[in-house]
Short mmCIF file of C-alpha atoms in Angstrom, two decimals:
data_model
loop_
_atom_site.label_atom_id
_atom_site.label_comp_id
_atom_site.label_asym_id
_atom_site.label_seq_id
_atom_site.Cartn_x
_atom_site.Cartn_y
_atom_site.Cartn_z
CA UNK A 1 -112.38 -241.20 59.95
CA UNK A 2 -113.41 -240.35 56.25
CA UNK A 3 -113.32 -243.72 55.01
CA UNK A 4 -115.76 -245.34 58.28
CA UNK A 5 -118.27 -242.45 57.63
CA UNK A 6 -118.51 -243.01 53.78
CA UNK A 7 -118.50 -246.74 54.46
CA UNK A 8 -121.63 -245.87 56.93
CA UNK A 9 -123.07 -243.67 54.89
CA UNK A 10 -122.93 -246.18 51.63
CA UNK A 11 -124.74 -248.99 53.71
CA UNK A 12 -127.42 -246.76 54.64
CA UNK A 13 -127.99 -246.04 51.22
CA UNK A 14 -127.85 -249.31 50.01
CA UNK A 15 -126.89 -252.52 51.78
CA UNK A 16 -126.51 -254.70 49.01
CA UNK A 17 -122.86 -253.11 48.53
CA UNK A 18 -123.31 -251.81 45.24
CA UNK A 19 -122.73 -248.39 46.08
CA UNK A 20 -118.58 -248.05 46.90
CA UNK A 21 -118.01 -245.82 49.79
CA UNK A 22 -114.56 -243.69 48.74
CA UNK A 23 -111.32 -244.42 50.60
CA UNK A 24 -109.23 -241.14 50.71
CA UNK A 25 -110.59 -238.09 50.84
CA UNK A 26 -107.77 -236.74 48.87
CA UNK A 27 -108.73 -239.33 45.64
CA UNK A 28 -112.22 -238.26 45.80
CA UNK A 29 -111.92 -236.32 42.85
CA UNK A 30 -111.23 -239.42 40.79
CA UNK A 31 -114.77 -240.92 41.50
CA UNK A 32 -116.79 -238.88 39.41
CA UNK A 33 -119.05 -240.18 36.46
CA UNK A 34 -117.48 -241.20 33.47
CA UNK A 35 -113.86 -241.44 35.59
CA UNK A 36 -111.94 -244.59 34.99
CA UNK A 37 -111.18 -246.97 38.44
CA UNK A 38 -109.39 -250.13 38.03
CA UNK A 39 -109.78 -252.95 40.33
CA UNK A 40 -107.06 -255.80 40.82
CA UNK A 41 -108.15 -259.22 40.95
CA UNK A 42 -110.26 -260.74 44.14
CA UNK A 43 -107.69 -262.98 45.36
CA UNK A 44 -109.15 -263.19 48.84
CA UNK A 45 -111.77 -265.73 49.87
CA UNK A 46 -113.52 -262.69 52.00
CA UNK A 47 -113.01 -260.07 49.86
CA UNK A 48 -114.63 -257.96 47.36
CA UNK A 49 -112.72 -256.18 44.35
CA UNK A 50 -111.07 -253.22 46.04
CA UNK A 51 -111.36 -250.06 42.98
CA UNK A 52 -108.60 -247.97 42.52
CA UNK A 53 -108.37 -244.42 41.52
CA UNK A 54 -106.66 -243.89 38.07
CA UNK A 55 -105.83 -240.17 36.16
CA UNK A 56 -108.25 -240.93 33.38
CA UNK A 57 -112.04 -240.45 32.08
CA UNK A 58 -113.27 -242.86 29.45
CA UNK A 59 -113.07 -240.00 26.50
CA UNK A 60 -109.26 -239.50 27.55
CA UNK A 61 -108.77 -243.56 26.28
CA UNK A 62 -110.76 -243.53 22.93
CA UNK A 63 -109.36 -243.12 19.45
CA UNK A 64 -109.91 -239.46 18.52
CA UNK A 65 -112.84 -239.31 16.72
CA UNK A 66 -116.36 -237.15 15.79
CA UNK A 67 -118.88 -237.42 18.94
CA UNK A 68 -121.49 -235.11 18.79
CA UNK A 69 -123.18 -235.53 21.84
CA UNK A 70 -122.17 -234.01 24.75
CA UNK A 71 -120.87 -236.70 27.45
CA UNK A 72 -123.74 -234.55 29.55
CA UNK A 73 -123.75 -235.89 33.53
CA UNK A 74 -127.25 -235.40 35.49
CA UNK A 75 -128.37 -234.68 38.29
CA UNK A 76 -130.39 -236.77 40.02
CA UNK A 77 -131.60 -234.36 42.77
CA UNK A 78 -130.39 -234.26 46.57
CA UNK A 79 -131.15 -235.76 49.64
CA UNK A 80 -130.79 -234.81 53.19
CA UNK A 81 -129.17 -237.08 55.72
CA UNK A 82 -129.46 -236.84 59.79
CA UNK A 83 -128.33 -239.13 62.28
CA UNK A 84 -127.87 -238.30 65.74
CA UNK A 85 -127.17 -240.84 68.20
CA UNK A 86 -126.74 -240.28 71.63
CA UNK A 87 -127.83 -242.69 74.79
CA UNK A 88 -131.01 -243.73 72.80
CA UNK A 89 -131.76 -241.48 69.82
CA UNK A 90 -132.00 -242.64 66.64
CA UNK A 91 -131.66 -241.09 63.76
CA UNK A 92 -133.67 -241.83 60.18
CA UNK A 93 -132.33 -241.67 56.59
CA UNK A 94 -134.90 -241.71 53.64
CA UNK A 95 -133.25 -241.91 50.28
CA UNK A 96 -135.18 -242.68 46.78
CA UNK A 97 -138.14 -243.55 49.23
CA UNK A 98 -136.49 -246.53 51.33
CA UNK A 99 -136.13 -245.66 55.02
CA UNK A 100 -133.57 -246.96 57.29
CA UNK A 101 -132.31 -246.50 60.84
CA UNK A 102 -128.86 -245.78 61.72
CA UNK A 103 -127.22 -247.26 65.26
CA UNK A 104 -124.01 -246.66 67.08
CA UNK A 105 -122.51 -247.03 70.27
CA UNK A 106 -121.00 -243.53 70.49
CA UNK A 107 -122.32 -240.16 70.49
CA UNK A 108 -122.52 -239.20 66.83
CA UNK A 109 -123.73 -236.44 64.32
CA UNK A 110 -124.09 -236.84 61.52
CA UNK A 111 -126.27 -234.18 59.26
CA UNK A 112 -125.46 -233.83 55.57
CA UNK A 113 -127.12 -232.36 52.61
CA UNK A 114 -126.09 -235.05 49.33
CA UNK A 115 -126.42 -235.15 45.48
CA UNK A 116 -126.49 -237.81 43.49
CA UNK A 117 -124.86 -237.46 39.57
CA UNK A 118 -124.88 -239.75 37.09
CA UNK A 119 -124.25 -240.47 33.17
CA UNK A 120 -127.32 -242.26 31.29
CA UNK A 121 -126.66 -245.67 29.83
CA UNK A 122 -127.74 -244.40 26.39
CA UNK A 123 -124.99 -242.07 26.79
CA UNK A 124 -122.52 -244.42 27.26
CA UNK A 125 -123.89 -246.78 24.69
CA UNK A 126 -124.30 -244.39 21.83
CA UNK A 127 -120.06 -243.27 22.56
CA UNK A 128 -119.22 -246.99 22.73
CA UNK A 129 -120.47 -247.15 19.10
CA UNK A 130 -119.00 -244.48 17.83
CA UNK A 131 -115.31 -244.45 19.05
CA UNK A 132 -113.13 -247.45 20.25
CA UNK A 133 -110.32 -247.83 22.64
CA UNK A 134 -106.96 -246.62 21.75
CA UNK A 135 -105.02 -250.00 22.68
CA UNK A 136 -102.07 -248.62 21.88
CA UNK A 137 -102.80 -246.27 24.98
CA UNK A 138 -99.59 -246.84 27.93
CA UNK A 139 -102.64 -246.80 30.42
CA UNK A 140 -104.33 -249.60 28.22
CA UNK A 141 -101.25 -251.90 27.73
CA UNK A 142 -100.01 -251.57 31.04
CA UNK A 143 -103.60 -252.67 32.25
CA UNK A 144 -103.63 -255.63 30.43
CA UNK A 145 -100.19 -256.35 30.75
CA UNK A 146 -101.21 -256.64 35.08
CA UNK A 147 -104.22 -258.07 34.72
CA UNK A 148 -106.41 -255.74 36.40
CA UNK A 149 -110.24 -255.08 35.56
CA UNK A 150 -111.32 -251.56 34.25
CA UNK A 151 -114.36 -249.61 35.52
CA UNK A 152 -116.19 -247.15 34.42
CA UNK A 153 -118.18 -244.87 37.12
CA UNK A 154 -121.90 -244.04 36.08
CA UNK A 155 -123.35 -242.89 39.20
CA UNK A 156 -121.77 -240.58 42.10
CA UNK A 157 -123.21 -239.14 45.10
CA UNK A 158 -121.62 -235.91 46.23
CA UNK A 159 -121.95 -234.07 49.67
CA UNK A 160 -124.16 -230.88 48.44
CA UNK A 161 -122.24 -228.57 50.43
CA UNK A 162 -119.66 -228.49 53.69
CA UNK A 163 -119.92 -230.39 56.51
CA UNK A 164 -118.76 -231.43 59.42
CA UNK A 165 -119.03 -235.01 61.01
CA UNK A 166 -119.19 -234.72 65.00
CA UNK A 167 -118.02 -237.75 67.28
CA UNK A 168 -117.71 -237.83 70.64
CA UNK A 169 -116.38 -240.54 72.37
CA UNK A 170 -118.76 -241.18 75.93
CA UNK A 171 -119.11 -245.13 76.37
CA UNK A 172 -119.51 -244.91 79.80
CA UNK A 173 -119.10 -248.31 81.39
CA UNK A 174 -118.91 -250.26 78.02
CA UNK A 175 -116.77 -252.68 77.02
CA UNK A 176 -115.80 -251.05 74.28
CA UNK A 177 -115.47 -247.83 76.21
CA UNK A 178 -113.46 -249.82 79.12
CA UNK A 179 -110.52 -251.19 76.13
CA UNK A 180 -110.42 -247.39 74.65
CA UNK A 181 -109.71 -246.06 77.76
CA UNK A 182 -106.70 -248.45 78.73
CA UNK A 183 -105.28 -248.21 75.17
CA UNK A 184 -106.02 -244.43 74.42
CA UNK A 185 -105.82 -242.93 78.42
CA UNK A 186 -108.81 -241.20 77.67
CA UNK A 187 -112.77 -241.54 78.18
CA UNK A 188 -114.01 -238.60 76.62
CA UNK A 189 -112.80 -237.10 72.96
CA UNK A 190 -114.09 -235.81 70.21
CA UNK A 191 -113.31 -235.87 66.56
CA UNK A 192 -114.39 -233.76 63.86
CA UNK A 193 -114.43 -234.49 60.26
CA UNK A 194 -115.16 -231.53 57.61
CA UNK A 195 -116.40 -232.72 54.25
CA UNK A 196 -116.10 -230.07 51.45
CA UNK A 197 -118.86 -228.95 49.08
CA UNK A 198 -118.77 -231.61 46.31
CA UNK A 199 -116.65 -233.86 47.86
CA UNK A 200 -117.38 -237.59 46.14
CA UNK A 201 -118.67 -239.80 48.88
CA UNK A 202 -119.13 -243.20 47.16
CA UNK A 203 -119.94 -244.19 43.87
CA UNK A 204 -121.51 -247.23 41.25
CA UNK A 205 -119.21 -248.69 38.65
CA UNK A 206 -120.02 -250.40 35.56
CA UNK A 207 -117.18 -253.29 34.46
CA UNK A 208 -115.91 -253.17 30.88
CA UNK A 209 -114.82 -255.93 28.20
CA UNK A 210 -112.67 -254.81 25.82
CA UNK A 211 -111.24 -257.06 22.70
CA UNK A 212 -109.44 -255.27 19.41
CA UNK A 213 -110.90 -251.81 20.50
CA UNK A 214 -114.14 -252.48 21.20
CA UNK A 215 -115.20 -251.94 24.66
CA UNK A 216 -118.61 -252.83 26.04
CA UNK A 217 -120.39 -252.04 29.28
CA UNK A 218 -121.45 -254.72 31.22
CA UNK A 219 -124.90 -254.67 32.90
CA UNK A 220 -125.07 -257.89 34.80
CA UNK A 221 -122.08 -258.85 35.62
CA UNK A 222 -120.31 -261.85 37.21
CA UNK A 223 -117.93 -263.67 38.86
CA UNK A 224 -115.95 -264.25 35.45
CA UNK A 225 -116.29 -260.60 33.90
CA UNK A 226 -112.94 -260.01 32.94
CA UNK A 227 -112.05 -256.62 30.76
CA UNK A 228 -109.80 -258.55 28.62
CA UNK A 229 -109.29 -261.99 27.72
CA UNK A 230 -107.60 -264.58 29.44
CA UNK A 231 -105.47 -266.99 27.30
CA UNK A 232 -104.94 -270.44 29.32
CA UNK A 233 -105.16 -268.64 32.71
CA UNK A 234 -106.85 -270.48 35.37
CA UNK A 235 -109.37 -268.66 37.46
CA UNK A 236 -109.69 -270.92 40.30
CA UNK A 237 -109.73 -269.61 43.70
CA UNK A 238 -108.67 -270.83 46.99
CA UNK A 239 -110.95 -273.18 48.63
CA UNK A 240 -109.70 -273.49 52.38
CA UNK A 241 -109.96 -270.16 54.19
CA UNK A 242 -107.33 -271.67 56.99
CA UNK A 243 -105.49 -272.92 53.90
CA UNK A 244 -105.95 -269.48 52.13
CA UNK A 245 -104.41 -267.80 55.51
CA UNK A 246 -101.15 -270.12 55.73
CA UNK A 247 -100.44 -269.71 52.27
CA UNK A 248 -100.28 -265.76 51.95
CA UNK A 249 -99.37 -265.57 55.35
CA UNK A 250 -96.02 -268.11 55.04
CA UNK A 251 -93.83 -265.67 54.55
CA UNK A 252 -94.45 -264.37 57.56
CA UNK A 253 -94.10 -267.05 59.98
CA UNK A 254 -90.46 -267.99 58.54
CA UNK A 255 -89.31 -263.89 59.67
CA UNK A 256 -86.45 -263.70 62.07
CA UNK A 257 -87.36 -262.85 65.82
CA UNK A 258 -86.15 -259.15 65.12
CA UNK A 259 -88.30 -259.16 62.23
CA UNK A 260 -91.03 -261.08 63.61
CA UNK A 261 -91.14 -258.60 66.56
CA UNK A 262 -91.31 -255.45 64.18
CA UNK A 263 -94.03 -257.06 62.50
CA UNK A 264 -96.41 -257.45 66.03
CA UNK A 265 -95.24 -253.85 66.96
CA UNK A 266 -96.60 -252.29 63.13
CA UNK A 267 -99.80 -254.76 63.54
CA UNK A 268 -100.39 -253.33 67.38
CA UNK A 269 -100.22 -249.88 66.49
CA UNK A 270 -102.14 -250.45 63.49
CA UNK A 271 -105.16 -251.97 65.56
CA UNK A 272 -105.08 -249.37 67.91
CA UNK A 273 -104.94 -245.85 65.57
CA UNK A 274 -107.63 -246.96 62.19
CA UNK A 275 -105.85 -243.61 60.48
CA UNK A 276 -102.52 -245.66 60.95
CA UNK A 277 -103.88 -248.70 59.51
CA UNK A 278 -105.47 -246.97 56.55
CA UNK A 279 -101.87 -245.09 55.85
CA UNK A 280 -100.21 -248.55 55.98
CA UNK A 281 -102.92 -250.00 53.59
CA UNK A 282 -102.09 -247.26 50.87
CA UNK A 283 -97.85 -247.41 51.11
CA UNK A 284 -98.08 -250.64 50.56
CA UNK A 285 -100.37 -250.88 48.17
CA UNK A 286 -98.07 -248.19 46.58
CA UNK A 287 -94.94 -250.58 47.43
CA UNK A 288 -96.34 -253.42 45.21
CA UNK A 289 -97.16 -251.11 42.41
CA UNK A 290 -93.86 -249.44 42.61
CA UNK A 291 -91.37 -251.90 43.91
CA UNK A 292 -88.09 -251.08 41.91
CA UNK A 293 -88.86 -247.39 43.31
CA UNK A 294 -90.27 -247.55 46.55
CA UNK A 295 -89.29 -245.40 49.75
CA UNK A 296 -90.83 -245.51 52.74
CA UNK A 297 -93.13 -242.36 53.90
CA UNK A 298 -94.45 -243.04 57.11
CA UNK A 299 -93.05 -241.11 60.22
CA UNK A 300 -94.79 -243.68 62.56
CA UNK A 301 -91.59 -245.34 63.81
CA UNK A 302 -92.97 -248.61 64.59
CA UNK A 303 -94.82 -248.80 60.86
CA UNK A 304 -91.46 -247.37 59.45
CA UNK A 305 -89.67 -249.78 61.90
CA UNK A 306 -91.08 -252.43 59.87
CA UNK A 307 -91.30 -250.81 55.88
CA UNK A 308 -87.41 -249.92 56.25
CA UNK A 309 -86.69 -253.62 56.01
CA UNK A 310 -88.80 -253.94 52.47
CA UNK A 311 -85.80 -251.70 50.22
CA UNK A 312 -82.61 -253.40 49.61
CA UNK A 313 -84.69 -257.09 49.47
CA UNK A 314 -84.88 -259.20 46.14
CA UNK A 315 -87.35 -258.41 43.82
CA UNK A 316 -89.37 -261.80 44.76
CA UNK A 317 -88.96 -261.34 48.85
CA UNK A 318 -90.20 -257.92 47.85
CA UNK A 319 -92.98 -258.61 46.34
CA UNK A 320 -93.79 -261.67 48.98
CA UNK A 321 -93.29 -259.78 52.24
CA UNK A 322 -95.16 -256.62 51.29
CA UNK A 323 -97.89 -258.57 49.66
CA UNK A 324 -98.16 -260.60 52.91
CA UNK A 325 -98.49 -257.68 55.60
CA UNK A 326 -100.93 -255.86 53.21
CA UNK A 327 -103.36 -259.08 52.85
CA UNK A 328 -102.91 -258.83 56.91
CA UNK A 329 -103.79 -254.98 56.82
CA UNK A 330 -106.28 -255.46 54.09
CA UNK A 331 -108.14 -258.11 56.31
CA UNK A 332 -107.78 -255.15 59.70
CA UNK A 333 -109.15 -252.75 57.12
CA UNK A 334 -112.39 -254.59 56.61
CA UNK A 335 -113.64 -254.32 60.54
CA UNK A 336 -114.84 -251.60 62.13
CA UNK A 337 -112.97 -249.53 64.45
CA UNK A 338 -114.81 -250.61 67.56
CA UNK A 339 -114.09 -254.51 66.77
CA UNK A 340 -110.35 -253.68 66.10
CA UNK A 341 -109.95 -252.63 69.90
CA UNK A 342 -111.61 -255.52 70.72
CA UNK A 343 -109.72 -257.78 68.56
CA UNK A 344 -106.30 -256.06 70.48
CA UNK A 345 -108.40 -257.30 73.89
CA UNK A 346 -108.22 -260.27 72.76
CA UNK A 347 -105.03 -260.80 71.49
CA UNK A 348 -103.77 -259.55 74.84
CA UNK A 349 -105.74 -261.65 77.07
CA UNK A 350 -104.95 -264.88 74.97
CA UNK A 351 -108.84 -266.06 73.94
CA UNK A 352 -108.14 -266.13 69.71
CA UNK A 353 -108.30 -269.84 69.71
CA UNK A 354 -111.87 -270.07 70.91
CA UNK A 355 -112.96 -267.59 69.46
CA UNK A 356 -111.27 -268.39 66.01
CA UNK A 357 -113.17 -271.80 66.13
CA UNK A 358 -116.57 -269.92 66.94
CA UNK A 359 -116.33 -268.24 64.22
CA UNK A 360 -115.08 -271.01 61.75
CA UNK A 361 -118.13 -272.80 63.24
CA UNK A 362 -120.49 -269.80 62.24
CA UNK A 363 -119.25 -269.84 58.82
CA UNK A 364 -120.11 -272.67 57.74
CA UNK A 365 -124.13 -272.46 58.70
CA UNK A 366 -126.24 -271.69 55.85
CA UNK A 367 -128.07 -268.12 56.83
CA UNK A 368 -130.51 -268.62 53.56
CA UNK A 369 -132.30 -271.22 55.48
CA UNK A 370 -134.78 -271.34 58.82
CA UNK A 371 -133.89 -267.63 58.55
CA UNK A 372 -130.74 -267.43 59.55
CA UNK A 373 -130.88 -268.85 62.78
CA UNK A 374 -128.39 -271.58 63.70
CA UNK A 375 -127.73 -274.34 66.73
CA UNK A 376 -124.06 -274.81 68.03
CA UNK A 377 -122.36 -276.92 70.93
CA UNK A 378 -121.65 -274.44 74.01
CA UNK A 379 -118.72 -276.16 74.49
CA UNK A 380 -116.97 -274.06 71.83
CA UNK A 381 -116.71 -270.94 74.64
CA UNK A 382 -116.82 -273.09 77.86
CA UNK A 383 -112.73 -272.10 78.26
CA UNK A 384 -114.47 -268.32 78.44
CA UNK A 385 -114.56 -266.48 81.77
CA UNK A 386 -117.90 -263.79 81.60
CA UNK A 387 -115.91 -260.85 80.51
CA UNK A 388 -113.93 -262.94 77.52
CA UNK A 389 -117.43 -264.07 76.81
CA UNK A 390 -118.41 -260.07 76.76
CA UNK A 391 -115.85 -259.39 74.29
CA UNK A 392 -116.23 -262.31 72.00
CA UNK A 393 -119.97 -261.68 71.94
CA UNK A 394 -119.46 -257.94 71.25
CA UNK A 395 -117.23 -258.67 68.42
CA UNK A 396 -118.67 -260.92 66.32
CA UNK A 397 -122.19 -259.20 67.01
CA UNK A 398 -120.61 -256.28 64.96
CA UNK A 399 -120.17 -258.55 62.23
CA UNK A 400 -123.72 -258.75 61.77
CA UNK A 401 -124.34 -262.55 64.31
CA UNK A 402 -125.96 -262.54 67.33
CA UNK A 403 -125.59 -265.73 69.41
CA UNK A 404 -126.68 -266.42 73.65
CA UNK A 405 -126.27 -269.46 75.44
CA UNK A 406 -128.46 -271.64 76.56
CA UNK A 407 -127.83 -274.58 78.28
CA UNK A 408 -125.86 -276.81 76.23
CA UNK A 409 -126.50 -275.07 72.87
CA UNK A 410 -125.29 -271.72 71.41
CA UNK A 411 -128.37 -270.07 69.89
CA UNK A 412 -127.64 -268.03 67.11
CA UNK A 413 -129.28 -265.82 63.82
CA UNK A 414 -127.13 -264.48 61.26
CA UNK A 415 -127.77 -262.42 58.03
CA UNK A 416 -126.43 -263.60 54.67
CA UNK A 417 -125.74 -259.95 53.63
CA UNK A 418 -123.13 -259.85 56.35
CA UNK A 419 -120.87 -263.15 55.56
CA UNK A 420 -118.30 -261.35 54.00
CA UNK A 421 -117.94 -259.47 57.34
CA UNK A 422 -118.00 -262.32 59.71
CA UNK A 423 -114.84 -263.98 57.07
CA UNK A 424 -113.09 -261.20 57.22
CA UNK A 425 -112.93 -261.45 61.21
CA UNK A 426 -112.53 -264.83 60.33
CA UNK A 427 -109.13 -264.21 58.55
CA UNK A 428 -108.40 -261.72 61.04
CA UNK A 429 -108.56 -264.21 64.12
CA UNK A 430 -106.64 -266.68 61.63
CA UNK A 431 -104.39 -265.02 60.58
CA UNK A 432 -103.65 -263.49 64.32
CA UNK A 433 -103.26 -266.93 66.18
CA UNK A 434 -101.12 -268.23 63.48
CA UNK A 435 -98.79 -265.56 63.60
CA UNK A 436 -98.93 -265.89 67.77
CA UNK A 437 -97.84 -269.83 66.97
CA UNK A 438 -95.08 -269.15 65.13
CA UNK A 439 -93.71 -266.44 67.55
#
């Protein structure tokens, strides 16, 4: 629940994704300014750089040295948050002067008092000159030695003091609300959330390049913004999202029928409990840091079911296994929690295919132009009874495309600021019907 309201609350505040909503409320004390985050490299066609949490600040990885200046963080001033929604309130946010309206499809509250903190660029600039990295630094070497990017975080925004997030479930005759009750025997409940005074909810990063010891912060970065060089190493991504899918995903489809059938079990109950799917993210993302030491933690037995087969492999199945279920829970990870239950809908009543090519379909129109709106064959859902059609329009109109048909055309209008969304249900649905083939 922590991670979907920081992930809400970071749109809100700025949609062009800048602003990096924090994962684990228990790491949130490693996303202040001037902490250190590392982020492994974007191997995914639909995802951005995930940032990791690491035990150091930038002064702790400098050669000693005189600095004067105090390594002084601001504050910015605060800002208060409310959004209520329930039946057809809405609920307004106004941050640095830009207003926005929040939506949901559950009764929510949300009411927070926030901070923001940051370090000045001149700060960082006038350090960088004086002191350089300590390469000979174990954090340092074993960063370059894995490739992985280094951060450093200039700007934080902090809840100003506690709080608690209030949701109650009431989607009365919903689809959504239909799905929840038949996989969670309940119609009403209510969760609440309590966010501590200063608790980090999301934070800006600013990439580093370092070479020899000197380190510079990078203002406009790109694509190819690497923190160290790369001798001879071939940046070229994967071009073919279905390819992209097969390949991480082969693994997977060669796994006995025990196996196999541990592996639907783990995804199931991940789909239907986020907080599961979010604990299986993290041990395995643990697992592939760790392999030579890892244990399994979990007590849910059919996630355990499945992580009990990982010790006692080779190091290579290891490393190919885990990595494979985590690109499958990293893709779950990216929807929200309302399009995961209807993802499981779907996967139940045996309507991926269609609704894997609708999407494929979607992805490749160009939202830049006549504004986003697009013209597709309604063919591509005539195998759809009504209530599939429900769900396949409900689902993909989270990811940011709404579509109607109308006659023989499928009339739709997309934003460009949520592709990355709609191909992450795209890898989803992929990834999903493969697996169903091979079973």
């Amino acid at each position: 629940m922590f991670h979907r309201e920081t992930k809400f609350l970071a749109k809100q505040l700025d949609s062009s994704g800048k602003l990096i909503p924090v994962y684990s409320i228990n790491d949130q004390e490693h996303f202040k300014p001037l902490c250190l985050v590392q982020g492994k490299e974007k191997d995914f066609f639909w995802k951005s750089e995930r940032y990791y949490r690491t035990e150091f600040k930038i002064s702790d990885v400098l050669v000693p040295g005189h600095y004067n200046k105090n390594l002084d963080v601001q504050d910015a001033g605060s800002v208060r948050v409310e959004h209520t929604v329930d039946g057809s309130v809405e609920g307004n946010i106004n941050f640095e002067n830009v207003e926005v309206k929040g939506l949901a499809k559950m009764s929510q509250e949300r009411s927070i008092n926030m901070k923001k903190t940051f370090v000045s660029v001149q700060v960082l600039e006038s350090l960088q000159r004086e002191r350089k990295i300590n390469m000979e630094h174990s954090f340092i070497t074993q960063l370059k030695n894995q490739r992985r990017n280094l951060y450093v975080i200039h700007e934080a925004v902090h809840a100003s003091e506690e709080t608690t997030f209030k949701d109650s479930n009431r989607l009365e005759g919903s689809i959504i609300a239909q799905i929840y009750v038949k996989l969670h025997g309940a119609r009403n409940s209510k969760r609440d959330l309590t966010i501590p005074k200063d608790c980090v909810l999301a934070f800006r990063v600013m990439p580093l390049i370092i070479e020899d010891g000197s380190w510079n912060p990078v203002y406009v970065p790109t694509k190819k913004t690497k923190t160290f060089a790369r001798d001879g190493v071939s940046e070229e991504g994967i071009g073919d999202p279905q390819k992209e899918v097969e390949q991480k995903c082969e693994v997977l489809t060669a796994l006995s029928a025990d196996l196999s059938a541990k592996f639907f079990n783990c995804i199931k109950t991940a789909i239907k409990n986020i907080n599961l799917l979010q604990e299986l993210v993290l041990e395995l993302e643990w697992a592939l840091d760790n392999p030579d030491a890892y244990q399994v933690k979990t007590e849910n037995p059919d996630l355990r079911d499945l992580l009990q087969c990982l010790p006692g492999t080779t190091t290579v199945l290891f490393l190919d296994l885990a990595g494979a279920i985590l690109y499958v829970a990293h893709a779950l990870d990216e929807l929200t929690e309302d399009q995961l239950l209807l993802v499981y809908e779907s996967m139940e009543r045996k309507i991926l295919p269609p609704q894997l090519e609708l999407v494929k379909n979607i992805l490749k129109q160009d939202f830049h132009q006549n504004n986003g709106a697009f013209h597709l064959d309604a063919k591509l859902l005539s195998s759809l009874k009504e209530e599939q059609l429900n769900i396949t329009k409900a689902m993909i109109e989270i990811s940011g495309v709404m579509f109607q048909i109308d006659g023989p055309f499928l009339n739709g209008i997309g934003n460009p600021d949520d592709s990355s969304a709609l191909a992450a249900l795209y890898v989803v649905l992929c990834i999903l019907h493969l697996l169903t083939k091979s079973k």
